Amino acid sequence: MAINIDIESKTFTLHTIKSTYQMKVDAHGNLLHTYYGPCNHGTDFSYLIAPADRGFSGQPAGAARDRTYSMDHYPLEYPVHGNGDYRIKALKAGIVGSVPALDLRYHSYQVTEGKYGLQGLPAMFAAQNGDVQTLQVVLKDLYEEIYVTLYYGVFEKKNVITRAAVIENRGKEALCVTRAMSMALDFLENDKELIHFYGKHQWERQYERTAPLHGISEISSTRGMSSHQHNPFVILCGRNTTEDYGDCYGISLLYSGGFRIQVETDQLEQLRVVCGIDDDEFKWIVGSGEQFATPEVVLCFTDRGLTDLSHDISDAFQSNLIRSIWKDRQRPILVNNWEATYFDFNGEKLVNIARQAAQIGLDMLVLDDGWFGKRNDDNSGMGDWQVNEKKLGCSLRELAERIEKIGLIFGIWVEFEMVSEDSELYRSNPDWAMVIPGRDPVRSRNQLVLDLSRRDVIAHLKATIDKIMHLADIQYVKWDVNRSLENVFSGYSPSLSQGAVRHKYVLGLYELMEHMAENYPDVLLEGCAGGGGRFDAGMLYYTPQIWCSDNTDAIERLRIHYGTSFGYPMSSVAAHVSVCPNHQNGRTTPFQTRAVCAMQGAFGYELDLEKLSEEELAQAKAQTEFYRKHGELFHKGRYYRLSSPFENRDFTAWSYVSQDQAKVLLSVVFTDLNGNPKTLRIRLKGLDAGAVYVLEGKEYTGAALMQAGLVLPVPKCDYDAWSVLLEKQ
Ligand code: GLA
């Protein structure tokens, strides 16, 4: 049984194939967190908690005479503000007009088959009968009719446990919530390291591994989106954990807005992690009879190292989070005109690119920014979703039809969440933009943010989506957003708590995404936020792939892809071959290296195909043919990080291994050149040890390739690449 409950001792134990998770109600009715780690059956782990009188750690109601009992040092399942716990909390709330204070005690529980859902929010789902069970544990405030239901979705075979909390006000007075985290996780020891993924625009998800501070370490975004700067996915692992060995916990928040993940080492060297919505400006009023649901968080534990963790998370997302029908389909190989033309194009130019694309064998042309309104640069026109027929020289339908005749399908770029002040939309609806009345707004890319918390804005955008989707046979949409939120003020309703607007914005965004998913289920939706500024598991629920970074330099992409691969399926990483010198950093790399790097994800080209040399054209044809032929391997194969770009200065290597271990694509990109070079070798992973693999006519056993490895060729030029296929005999 995935969920095991001992009613007498009020112990709740959740099992997956690689982990056990336990909580227990104590004599005072508090819900303690007793264990999360390797599989264990039949143990009540509360014996590990050692009561002791700790100075300045007060006693909650009902325990005044027992000075060894304090919420300040007990491991808790969902810690709240106001009951004597001075560590980071999951929940801070109080009756309006009073001060925030709660004292939640156990009330009841319920187990159901299948997976709970969260209204308006992304959530993992059951893919087939019996693959998930739900546990609800209900807590109630000692004094008020405030209930908190903790939800657990146990995906036993997928090795994943999801969590979320729903706060319900059954009392008469309104409740003011200023912090509502999706989860807290307490560990009795601080024997762990934190792996997180930081960055900036054009440099996302850089890997960092560090010991948590005494005090609070924080990974967060106050930007209204998950952001380029930090990612809502972290790993806690043992100090000795490697790719292939050791304990690790993955924590992934299914949320695309601002978030906060905090890790606290407390006075007793215990560790607490909390994760949820950014509470910097958060204030949500839960009226009488109302509820508030937190976003979902996905937890995954394995004692088999980081590669195993990444595989489990990828598999679970692939089967139980990504909904699009495209998740099981090979993605079209595309050419996007952004880096080819920027805003400077017309219909003829696009058709010429499409002709060249057809010669190469590509599947799709994507028309990027600049096709609508008065939009010949990024200072105006945003919000005016009327086709600029003058610029195209024809209607969108005519353009799409010309492209179809050439043999390509047609995709388009949109950015519905934003508005330029120099636009018809802004001139007619200035109050639709989020600005603080009387203050000059903070502009970014010279645009403002539309107030997605407003029903009229959502209705307008749904109608806009429908209008555009009927303008032509559009088979792919790149949904972009190009600034962080700031001065988030909604003029919609004076009674609205302004502290609720950021979250309502995200709910509005999800509603639009849901509209896309429901009405245009066949369309391939690609997420984007100036590249990878909203690369999160919440988005994957709607978009099976995400433009990974505005940085298309193959060498910088090595690090970006490496970091991304820890928490996300590689099939969700969109990556393109672009021109050299690279537009972002001026680097020149071989054409083949750019393709080898871009084949780490959903592959395409983003350069003026008309300017390719004969040699490049031939290479592009071969690359396209190769990617299509081995599509299944790229799409469904297991991805192995073989050498880290953060540690190895000579090369970065990775491989894709087919599910049946019959085919292996090994890719190596050399990142340094030396005179009198040392011999470089690489060990492979995930092969069938007893089988024989053939590479360039030579035979090797799987065991030899994994235990001793292969000799790498000497690179012939800067950033040379070596990408080879090994096949089982
Ligand atoms: C963002 C995207 C780019 C491109 C531009 C267009 O930066 O990440 O790929 O679409 O917007 O303005």
XYZ file of C-alpha atoms and ligand atoms in Angstrom:
741
model
C 0.000 0.000 0.000
C 1.324 3.394 -0.939
C -0.452 4.990 2.015
C -0.266 3.228 5.339
C -2.135 4.538 8.369
C -1.897 3.309 11.928
C -5.090 4.739 13.338
C -4.264 4.027 16.955
C -0.924 5.795 16.984
C -2.107 8.272 14.339
C 0.917 7.572 12.154
C 0.704 8.249 8.415
C 3.336 6.553 6.265
C 3.648 7.074 2.520
C 5.651 4.685 0.372
C 7.086 4.955 -3.097
C 9.375 2.383 -4.669
C 12.445 4.234 -3.412
C 11.264 6.271 -0.457
C 9.264 6.382 2.744
C 7.671 9.524 4.150
C 6.139 9.673 7.602
C 4.192 12.007 9.871
C 2.538 11.423 13.207
C 0.064 13.163 15.471
C 1.524 13.557 18.976
C -0.232 13.593 22.359
C -1.007 17.305 21.996
C -2.518 16.865 18.556
C 0.386 18.461 16.716
C 1.350 16.896 13.403
C 5.037 15.994 13.551
C 7.178 15.151 10.570
C 9.077 12.022 11.513
C 10.858 10.731 8.403
C 11.620 11.100 4.700
C 14.313 8.879 3.254
C 15.115 5.364 1.997
C 12.313 2.789 1.992
C 11.411 1.473 5.402
C 8.445 -0.570 6.497
C 7.043 -0.919 9.976
C 8.991 1.707 11.922
C 7.471 4.558 13.904
C 10.273 7.098 13.536
C 9.060 9.378 16.314
C 11.554 7.596 18.599
C 14.220 9.806 17.004
C 12.760 12.943 18.539
C 14.532 13.708 21.806
C 12.560 16.091 24.049
C 14.719 18.545 26.007
C 14.247 21.798 27.857
C 15.592 24.452 25.514
C 15.860 27.944 26.919
C 13.688 30.572 25.276
C 11.640 27.935 23.474
C 8.096 28.386 24.724
C 5.324 25.867 25.167
C 2.127 25.848 23.091
C -1.365 25.703 24.615
C -1.862 22.628 26.767
C 1.822 21.941 27.378
C 2.839 24.688 29.801
C 4.291 22.341 32.435
C 6.291 20.256 29.967
C 9.264 22.480 29.210
C 10.814 19.817 26.996
C 7.978 20.280 24.506
C 8.200 23.189 22.133
C 7.277 23.862 18.543
C 10.610 25.659 18.352
C 12.601 22.441 18.033
C 10.170 19.653 17.157
C 10.085 18.496 13.507
C 6.750 19.703 12.153
C 4.743 18.886 9.082
C 3.278 22.334 8.465
C 4.704 24.934 10.872
C 2.661 28.061 11.513
C 3.311 31.507 12.880
C 2.170 32.171 16.405
C 2.630 28.970 18.400
C 6.193 29.367 19.617
C 8.116 28.186 16.560
C 10.721 30.829 15.715
C 12.009 29.101 12.604
C 10.773 29.752 9.063
C 7.075 28.978 8.781
C 4.762 27.500 6.199
C 1.756 29.604 7.158
C 1.226 33.066 8.597
C -2.371 34.183 9.009
C -4.741 35.821 11.442
C -8.269 37.118 11.726
C -8.516 40.569 10.098
C -8.101 43.222 12.778
C -6.133 40.904 15.070
C -2.501 39.782 14.822
C -1.337 36.735 12.884
C -1.464 33.642 15.074
C -2.558 30.073 14.499
C -2.360 26.884 16.494
C -3.235 24.014 14.166
C -4.035 20.627 15.658
C -4.981 17.361 14.011
C -8.638 17.069 13.040
C -9.165 14.184 10.584
C -7.862 12.391 7.532
C -9.079 10.819 4.326
C -7.543 8.499 1.753
C -8.828 8.375 -1.823
C -7.850 6.629 -5.022
C -6.562 8.938 -7.721
C -5.069 12.375 -7.562
C -6.487 15.560 -6.045
C -6.637 18.620 -8.281
C -6.117 22.293 -7.474
C -8.604 24.742 -8.964
C -6.897 26.949 -11.533
C -3.407 25.639 -10.792
C -1.176 23.138 -12.554
C -0.928 19.771 -10.817
C 0.330 16.299 -11.532
C -2.390 13.867 -12.541
C -3.062 10.133 -12.707
C -2.098 8.762 -16.097
C -3.793 5.441 -15.509
C -5.970 3.827 -12.879
C -4.199 2.939 -9.694
C -0.977 4.884 -10.258
C -1.670 7.434 -7.528
C -3.414 7.700 -4.174
C -4.293 10.846 -2.263
C -4.027 11.432 1.468
C -5.676 14.456 3.039
C -4.776 15.393 6.581
C -7.005 18.071 8.043
C -5.740 20.404 10.765
C -7.868 22.920 12.648
C -7.034 26.002 14.618
C -7.612 25.581 18.362
C -9.705 28.749 18.579
C -11.131 29.687 15.177
C -12.993 27.808 12.494
C -9.892 27.801 10.334
C -9.044 24.492 8.661
C -5.940 23.582 6.748
C -6.000 20.475 4.583
C -2.626 19.043 3.697
C -2.767 17.109 0.422
C -0.366 14.318 -0.514
C -0.393 12.625 -3.916
C 1.590 9.405 -3.752
C 2.866 8.237 -7.144
C 4.294 5.013 -5.810
C 5.860 3.655 -9.001
C 7.034 7.040 -10.207
C 8.815 7.651 -6.894
C 7.172 11.023 -6.462
C 5.086 12.562 -3.682
C 3.209 15.799 -4.326
C 2.063 18.214 -1.674
C -0.218 21.241 -1.436
C -2.219 22.957 1.301
C -5.731 24.360 1.214
C -6.694 26.950 3.813
C -10.383 27.149 4.541
C -12.258 29.716 6.552
C -15.447 28.249 8.032
C -15.728 31.059 10.548
C -17.617 34.339 10.312
C -14.701 36.741 10.192
C -12.266 37.178 7.360
C -8.815 35.645 7.578
C -5.765 37.550 6.360
C -3.060 35.260 4.999
C 0.378 36.800 4.456
C 2.345 33.615 3.858
C 1.040 30.312 2.532
C 3.772 27.923 1.564
C 3.150 24.705 -0.315
C 5.214 22.683 2.117
C 7.738 22.503 4.884
C 10.151 19.633 5.292
C 12.080 19.116 8.529
C 15.251 17.064 8.894
C 16.708 16.230 12.284
C 20.296 16.730 11.120
C 22.054 19.229 8.967
C 24.145 16.776 7.009
C 23.094 18.050 3.617
C 24.160 20.286 0.767
C 21.949 22.443 -1.374
C 22.117 22.343 -5.162
C 20.344 25.206 -6.884
C 20.289 26.884 -10.280
C 20.959 30.602 -10.508
C 21.595 32.936 -13.415
C 20.530 35.984 -15.368
C 18.947 36.783 -18.723
C 20.928 34.819 -21.352
C 22.619 32.718 -18.653
C 20.015 30.649 -16.886
C 20.177 27.670 -14.501
C 23.835 27.701 -13.570
C 24.683 24.899 -11.174
C 25.821 25.696 -7.640
C 26.320 23.313 -4.731
C 26.762 24.760 -1.288
C 26.383 23.989 2.400
C 23.311 25.682 3.903
C 24.122 28.613 6.204
C 23.549 28.688 9.921
C 20.488 30.849 9.582
C 18.486 31.035 6.385
C 19.652 30.371 2.830
C 17.164 31.567 0.259
C 16.466 30.929 -3.411
C 13.672 33.172 -4.583
C 12.129 35.449 -7.147
C 10.147 38.623 -6.467
C 9.838 39.272 -10.220
C 6.319 37.929 -10.667
C 7.737 35.041 -12.692
C 9.926 32.118 -11.740
C 12.775 34.100 -13.337
C 16.142 33.800 -15.045
C 17.865 34.538 -11.743
C 16.682 31.568 -9.686
C 14.746 28.421 -10.465
C 11.964 26.923 -8.351
C 13.752 23.596 -8.316
C 16.387 22.635 -5.751
C 18.099 19.489 -4.575
C 19.191 18.634 -1.062
C 21.759 15.896 -1.037
C 24.243 14.185 1.219
C 27.722 15.693 1.360
C 29.129 12.661 -0.472
C 26.362 12.334 -3.013
C 27.526 12.102 -6.630
C 25.804 11.510 -9.943
C 25.863 7.783 -9.270
C 25.677 7.389 -5.542
C 24.023 8.786 -2.442
C 20.908 10.373 -0.980
C 19.172 13.224 -2.730
C 15.876 15.028 -2.479
C 14.450 16.947 -5.424
C 11.962 19.730 -4.670
C 10.127 21.249 -7.615
C 7.466 23.908 -7.286
C 4.719 23.878 -9.903
C 4.421 27.629 -10.066
C 5.395 30.214 -12.661
C 5.152 33.355 -10.534
C 7.462 34.706 -7.856
C 8.469 32.018 -5.394
C 10.477 31.487 -2.254
C 12.496 28.457 -1.214
C 14.202 28.814 2.150
C 16.524 26.434 3.932
C 17.169 27.086 7.603
C 19.770 25.511 9.819
C 18.346 26.070 13.283
C 19.960 26.428 16.719
C 20.132 22.632 17.080
C 21.684 22.033 13.654
C 18.379 20.746 12.340
C 17.327 21.627 8.821
C 14.020 23.002 7.596
C 13.038 23.657 4.000
C 9.968 25.645 3.001
C 8.801 26.258 -0.517
C 5.932 28.213 -2.014
C 4.621 31.493 -3.388
C 6.759 34.612 -2.940
C 5.299 36.284 0.159
C 7.152 39.585 -0.160
C 3.994 41.560 -1.007
C 1.555 38.699 -0.502
C -1.724 39.355 1.295
C -4.766 37.222 0.570
C -8.077 37.698 2.353
C -9.919 34.405 2.804
C -13.479 35.488 3.476
C -16.040 33.516 5.422
C -16.764 30.283 3.545
C -13.792 30.745 1.205
C -10.662 28.725 0.526
C -7.150 29.422 -0.646
C -5.079 26.741 -2.372
C -1.293 26.848 -2.549
C 0.493 25.666 -5.685
C 1.673 22.084 -5.741
C 5.188 20.966 -4.933
C 6.735 17.734 -6.196
C 9.118 15.772 -3.969
C 11.368 12.964 -5.094
C 13.902 11.027 -3.018
C 16.447 8.473 -4.150
C 19.547 7.022 -2.509
C 21.039 6.254 -5.929
C 22.539 9.612 -6.803
C 21.718 12.671 -8.860
C 21.363 10.980 -12.244
C 18.722 8.676 -10.835
C 16.940 11.664 -9.284
C 16.885 13.505 -12.631
C 15.587 10.423 -14.410
C 12.786 9.890 -11.897
C 11.682 13.527 -12.061
C 11.875 13.603 -15.866
C 9.865 10.399 -16.182
C 7.233 11.588 -13.720
C 6.873 14.933 -15.507
C 6.774 13.254 -18.877
C 3.985 10.863 -17.902
C 2.028 12.686 -15.183
C 2.556 16.425 -15.612
C 2.913 17.347 -19.282
C -0.519 17.091 -20.860
C 0.034 18.151 -24.432
C -0.455 15.462 -27.057
C 2.975 16.570 -28.252
C 4.654 14.994 -25.266
C 4.748 11.645 -27.061
C 5.340 13.041 -30.505
C 8.520 13.978 -32.215
C 8.633 17.735 -32.385
C 8.788 19.534 -35.719
C 12.296 20.683 -36.630
C 11.879 24.394 -37.111
C 13.456 27.547 -38.384
C 12.665 30.701 -36.418
C 13.229 34.083 -38.060
C 14.167 36.030 -34.883
C 17.952 35.938 -35.060
C 17.686 35.765 -38.862
C 15.901 39.081 -39.349
C 14.835 40.532 -35.977
C 12.129 43.089 -36.890
C 13.419 43.622 -40.397
C 11.482 41.255 -42.649
C 8.644 41.084 -45.114
C 6.569 38.257 -46.526
C 9.018 37.664 -49.360
C 11.950 37.252 -46.984
C 10.009 34.733 -44.876
C 9.021 32.756 -47.947
C 12.635 32.682 -49.080
C 13.731 31.363 -45.691
C 10.978 28.755 -45.920
C 12.203 27.662 -49.379
C 15.671 27.153 -48.051
C 14.242 25.352 -44.996
C 12.375 22.970 -47.268
C 15.607 22.174 -49.093
C 17.244 21.308 -45.807
C 14.273 19.169 -44.854
C 12.908 21.249 -41.965
C 9.284 20.921 -40.864
C 8.180 24.361 -39.756
C 8.733 28.094 -40.107
C 8.097 30.164 -37.008
C 7.263 33.825 -37.501
C 8.647 35.661 -34.472
C 8.074 39.177 -33.119
C 7.152 42.085 -35.404
C 4.257 40.771 -37.521
C 1.500 42.820 -35.883
C 0.528 46.416 -35.063
C 3.097 49.165 -35.384
C 5.953 46.960 -34.292
C 9.184 47.583 -36.137
C 11.178 47.662 -32.949
C 10.470 46.780 -29.335
C 9.244 50.237 -28.293
C 5.736 50.114 -29.677
C 2.819 48.063 -30.906
C 2.635 45.469 -28.143
C -1.021 44.698 -27.518
C -2.189 45.532 -31.049
C -2.688 42.047 -32.381
C -3.709 43.087 -35.887
C -1.623 41.594 -38.668
C 0.664 44.142 -40.310
C -0.341 43.191 -43.824
C 1.575 46.086 -45.284
C 4.798 44.682 -43.882
C 3.989 41.084 -44.845
C 2.674 42.129 -48.247
C -0.262 39.778 -47.736
C -2.604 38.420 -45.095
C -1.344 35.973 -42.498
C -3.419 33.232 -44.106
C -1.867 33.917 -47.487
C 1.601 33.847 -45.976
C 0.901 30.595 -44.134
C -0.499 29.065 -47.315
C 2.568 30.035 -49.329
C 4.710 28.414 -46.660
C 2.542 25.298 -46.624
C 2.851 25.027 -50.399
C 6.590 24.969 -49.959
C 6.071 22.011 -47.639
C 6.366 23.547 -44.162
C 3.886 24.000 -41.364
C 3.491 27.434 -39.818
C 4.028 28.698 -36.277
C 3.811 32.103 -34.672
C 5.167 34.177 -31.752
C 2.912 36.044 -29.308
C 3.310 38.082 -26.112
C -0.208 38.616 -24.804
C 0.662 39.588 -21.243
C 2.260 42.916 -22.141
C 1.376 46.282 -23.627
C 3.353 49.176 -25.138
C 2.261 52.655 -24.117
C 2.571 53.456 -27.811
C -0.260 51.143 -28.829
C -3.956 51.413 -29.643
C -4.691 49.000 -26.811
C -3.032 51.217 -24.216
C -4.558 54.409 -25.602
C -8.044 52.946 -25.316
C -7.547 51.041 -22.025
C -4.796 52.723 -20.009
C -6.148 51.216 -16.776
C -5.451 47.720 -18.081
C -1.749 48.217 -17.434
C -0.488 47.630 -13.908
C 0.921 50.930 -12.614
C 0.678 52.653 -9.238
C -1.625 55.685 -9.675
C 0.275 58.979 -9.585
C 3.709 57.403 -10.030
C 5.781 57.072 -13.167
C 5.892 53.329 -13.860
C 9.036 51.265 -14.046
C 9.335 50.450 -17.733
C 11.242 47.479 -19.005
C 11.850 46.844 -22.702
C 9.684 49.952 -22.840
C 6.573 47.962 -22.051
C 4.062 47.612 -19.242
C 2.329 44.568 -17.867
C -1.347 43.927 -18.473
C -3.426 43.331 -15.369
C -4.276 39.664 -15.697
C -6.136 39.799 -12.380
C -8.958 41.644 -14.227
C -11.780 39.656 -15.747
C -12.164 42.132 -18.629
C -8.488 41.764 -19.549
C -8.737 37.979 -19.478
C -11.877 38.106 -21.632
C -10.130 40.425 -24.103
C -7.088 38.165 -24.294
C -9.155 35.012 -24.780
C -10.949 36.724 -27.657
C -7.566 37.853 -29.049
C -6.223 34.299 -28.876
C -9.284 32.988 -30.709
C -9.019 35.687 -33.333
C -5.365 34.963 -34.037
C -5.742 31.201 -34.018
C -8.335 31.523 -36.764
C -6.274 33.850 -38.944
C -4.346 30.970 -40.479
C -3.509 27.324 -39.984
C -1.254 27.910 -36.970
C 0.314 24.719 -35.670
C 2.706 26.104 -33.093
C 2.639 29.091 -30.752
C 5.645 30.538 -28.939
C 4.144 32.224 -25.856
C 6.628 34.849 -24.730
C 6.859 37.403 -21.930
C 9.613 39.975 -21.791
C 9.803 41.829 -18.531
C 9.680 41.288 -14.779
C 6.727 42.612 -12.804
C 7.118 45.714 -10.639
C 4.678 48.233 -9.140
C 2.014 45.570 -9.206
C -1.165 47.542 -8.643
C -4.590 46.698 -9.962
C -7.107 49.485 -10.485
C -9.902 47.012 -11.011
C -11.635 46.910 -7.674
C -11.005 49.122 -4.675
C -11.934 46.265 -2.324
C -9.262 44.000 -3.811
C -6.268 43.321 -1.609
C -3.337 44.626 -3.679
C -1.213 41.939 -2.065
C -3.295 39.369 -3.932
C -2.651 40.767 -7.410
C 0.642 39.010 -8.144
C -0.867 35.591 -7.491
C -4.060 36.527 -9.346
C -1.868 37.499 -12.279
C -0.443 33.972 -12.319
C -3.933 32.464 -12.018
C -4.987 34.668 -14.962
C -2.000 33.451 -16.958
C -2.879 29.836 -16.201
C -6.467 30.507 -17.253
C -5.223 31.741 -20.622
C -2.932 28.738 -20.966
C -5.869 26.473 -20.112
C -7.904 28.240 -22.794
C -5.158 27.419 -25.295
C -4.937 23.807 -24.126
C -8.701 23.255 -24.220
C -9.465 24.955 -27.512
C -6.319 24.239 -29.488
C -5.149 20.879 -28.151
C -3.282 20.018 -31.368
C -1.203 23.163 -31.335
C 2.349 22.795 -30.056
C 2.707 25.466 -27.380
C 6.224 26.587 -26.522
C 6.824 28.602 -23.365
C 9.287 31.492 -23.357
C 10.185 34.430 -21.151
C 13.061 36.248 -22.792
C 14.424 32.728 -23.173
C 14.356 30.746 -19.943
C 12.836 33.234 -17.474
C 9.837 31.007 -16.836
C 11.342 27.557 -17.160
C 9.427 25.831 -14.393
C 7.357 22.729 -13.798
C 4.149 24.794 -13.601
C 4.631 25.799 -17.229
C 5.276 22.228 -18.319
C 1.663 21.429 -17.458
C 0.701 23.646 -20.400
C 3.770 23.821 -22.621
C 5.644 20.612 -23.437
C 8.698 22.633 -24.441
C 10.242 25.941 -23.380
C 12.757 28.201 -25.147
C 15.658 27.529 -22.839
C 17.636 30.755 -23.187
C 18.042 33.823 -25.376
C 21.688 32.844 -25.401
C 22.221 30.627 -28.455
C 26.008 30.337 -28.127
C 26.740 26.613 -28.138
C 29.367 26.843 -25.410
C 27.297 28.857 -22.958
C 24.405 26.532 -23.733
C 26.523 23.632 -22.419
C 26.188 25.008 -18.917
C 22.587 26.085 -19.370
C 21.537 22.654 -20.626
C 23.578 20.914 -17.946
C 21.827 22.858 -15.164
C 18.396 22.471 -16.727
C 18.808 18.706 -17.070
C 18.801 18.193 -13.292
C 15.135 19.042 -12.866
C 13.481 18.884 -16.285
C 13.081 16.438 -19.176
C 15.475 17.293 -22.010
C 12.594 16.972 -24.473
C 11.268 20.207 -22.922
C 14.446 22.156 -23.749
C 14.117 24.118 -26.995
C 17.514 24.750 -28.602
C 18.531 26.221 -31.968
C 21.542 26.515 -34.228
C 22.340 30.205 -34.735
C 24.845 32.239 -36.714
C 28.481 32.993 -35.857
C 29.972 35.172 -34.569
C 27.212 34.544 -32.047
C 24.861 37.502 -31.544
C 24.987 37.357 -27.754
C 28.688 36.951 -27.018
C 30.568 37.187 -30.321
C 32.010 33.688 -30.092
C 32.660 31.583 -33.163
C 32.078 27.858 -32.997
C 31.968 25.217 -35.757
C 28.563 24.760 -37.411
C 28.545 21.090 -36.412
C 29.224 21.906 -32.743
C 26.247 24.255 -32.713
C 24.038 21.433 -33.993
C 25.436 18.875 -31.550
C 24.569 21.240 -28.678
C 21.134 22.119 -30.024
C 20.308 18.432 -30.410
C 20.170 18.228 -26.627
C 16.557 19.303 -26.890
C 13.751 20.238 -29.265
C 15.969 21.045 -32.252
C 15.801 23.875 -34.747
C 17.608 26.666 -36.574
C 17.488 30.376 -35.921
C 19.561 32.116 -38.565
C 19.190 33.398 -42.097
C 19.211 30.151 -44.028
C 19.724 32.088 -47.259
C 23.165 33.050 -46.034
C 24.385 29.501 -45.386
C 27.398 28.426 -47.433
C 27.115 25.326 -49.649
C 29.054 23.383 -47.041
C 26.812 24.544 -44.194
C 23.744 23.765 -46.238
C 24.933 20.198 -46.746
C 25.729 19.936 -43.039
C 22.292 21.274 -42.089
C 20.652 18.669 -44.332
C 22.648 15.892 -42.710
C 21.938 17.209 -39.207
C 18.220 17.407 -39.874
C 18.164 13.917 -41.312
C 20.120 12.587 -38.341
C 17.871 14.259 -35.765
C 14.741 13.009 -37.485
C 16.087 9.478 -37.871
C 17.015 9.264 -34.204
C 14.072 11.327 -32.968
C 12.882 8.612 -30.640
C 16.312 8.487 -28.974
C 16.369 12.246 -28.392
C 12.784 12.347 -27.305
C 12.515 9.319 -25.066
C 16.077 8.181 -24.440
C 17.681 8.476 -21.012
C 19.896 11.526 -20.747
C 23.207 11.095 -18.899
C 25.452 13.933 -17.779
C 28.898 12.414 -18.342
C 31.128 15.357 -17.578
C 30.302 18.676 -15.958
C 31.045 21.974 -17.755
C 31.486 23.462 -14.269
C 34.308 21.080 -13.363
C 36.005 19.870 -16.515
C 37.799 22.557 -18.494
C 38.719 20.216 -21.377
C 35.309 19.039 -22.509
C 31.651 18.562 -21.699
C 30.007 15.238 -22.502
C 26.561 13.723 -22.343
C 24.729 10.790 -23.832
C 21.286 9.584 -24.764
C 20.641 5.890 -24.171
C 17.536 4.297 -25.683
C 15.095 2.706 -23.229
C 16.123 -0.757 -24.450
C 19.848 0.178 -24.168
C 20.384 -0.773 -27.799
C 21.393 2.664 -29.067
C 23.651 5.248 -27.489
C 24.452 8.695 -28.789
C 27.593 10.016 -27.130
C 28.306 13.724 -27.593
C 31.426 15.564 -26.554
C 32.239 19.251 -27.009
C 35.847 20.271 -26.450
C 36.213 23.493 -24.545
C 39.988 23.870 -24.494
C 42.928 23.274 -26.823
C 46.429 22.275 -25.752
C 49.810 21.739 -27.363
C 51.046 18.203 -26.651
C 47.559 17.306 -25.396
C 46.996 14.653 -22.786
C 44.811 11.723 -23.743
C 41.200 12.274 -22.767
C 38.832 9.456 -21.927
C 35.170 9.235 -21.050
C 33.218 6.558 -19.235
C 29.706 5.844 -20.450
C 26.652 5.147 -18.324
C 23.420 3.218 -18.442
C 24.562 0.556 -20.942
C 23.871 -3.162 -20.908
C 27.079 -4.388 -19.232
C 26.973 -7.826 -20.830
C 26.283 -6.608 -24.361
C 28.720 -5.738 -27.131
C 28.472 -2.251 -28.641
C 29.871 -1.285 -32.011
C 31.422 2.092 -32.620
C 32.973 2.979 -35.957
C 33.490 -0.726 -36.736
C 35.138 -1.545 -33.388
C 33.566 -3.659 -30.671
C 33.469 -2.902 -26.952
C 31.558 -4.548 -24.135
C 29.090 -2.396 -22.240
C 31.038 -3.201 -19.077
C 34.303 -1.934 -20.587
C 32.668 1.261 -21.812
C 31.213 1.933 -18.370
C 34.153 0.824 -16.257
C 37.092 1.987 -18.353
C 35.616 4.170 -21.050
C 36.584 5.336 -24.502
C 39.541 7.361 -25.736
C 38.402 10.695 -27.137
C 39.846 12.038 -30.384
C 42.151 15.063 -30.253
C 40.121 18.187 -31.073
C 41.121 19.765 -34.364
C 39.937 23.290 -33.731
C 38.431 25.525 -31.102
C 35.199 24.031 -29.748
C 35.361 20.930 -31.864
C 32.623 18.364 -31.246
C 32.536 14.596 -31.423
C 29.144 12.974 -31.580
C 28.942 9.261 -32.294
C 26.378 6.521 -32.291
C 27.070 3.210 -30.572
C 24.817 0.311 -31.380
C 24.305 -2.933 -29.571
C 25.312 -5.915 -31.633
C 12.323 37.206 -26.474
C 12.493 35.781 -26.938
C 13.210 35.777 -28.256
C 12.424 36.571 -29.268
C 12.196 37.988 -28.751
C 11.258 38.763 -29.653
O 13.529 37.786 -26.132
O 13.158 35.008 -25.995
O 13.411 34.460 -28.707
O 11.210 35.932 -29.488
O 11.651 37.977 -27.452
O 11.026 40.026 -29.193
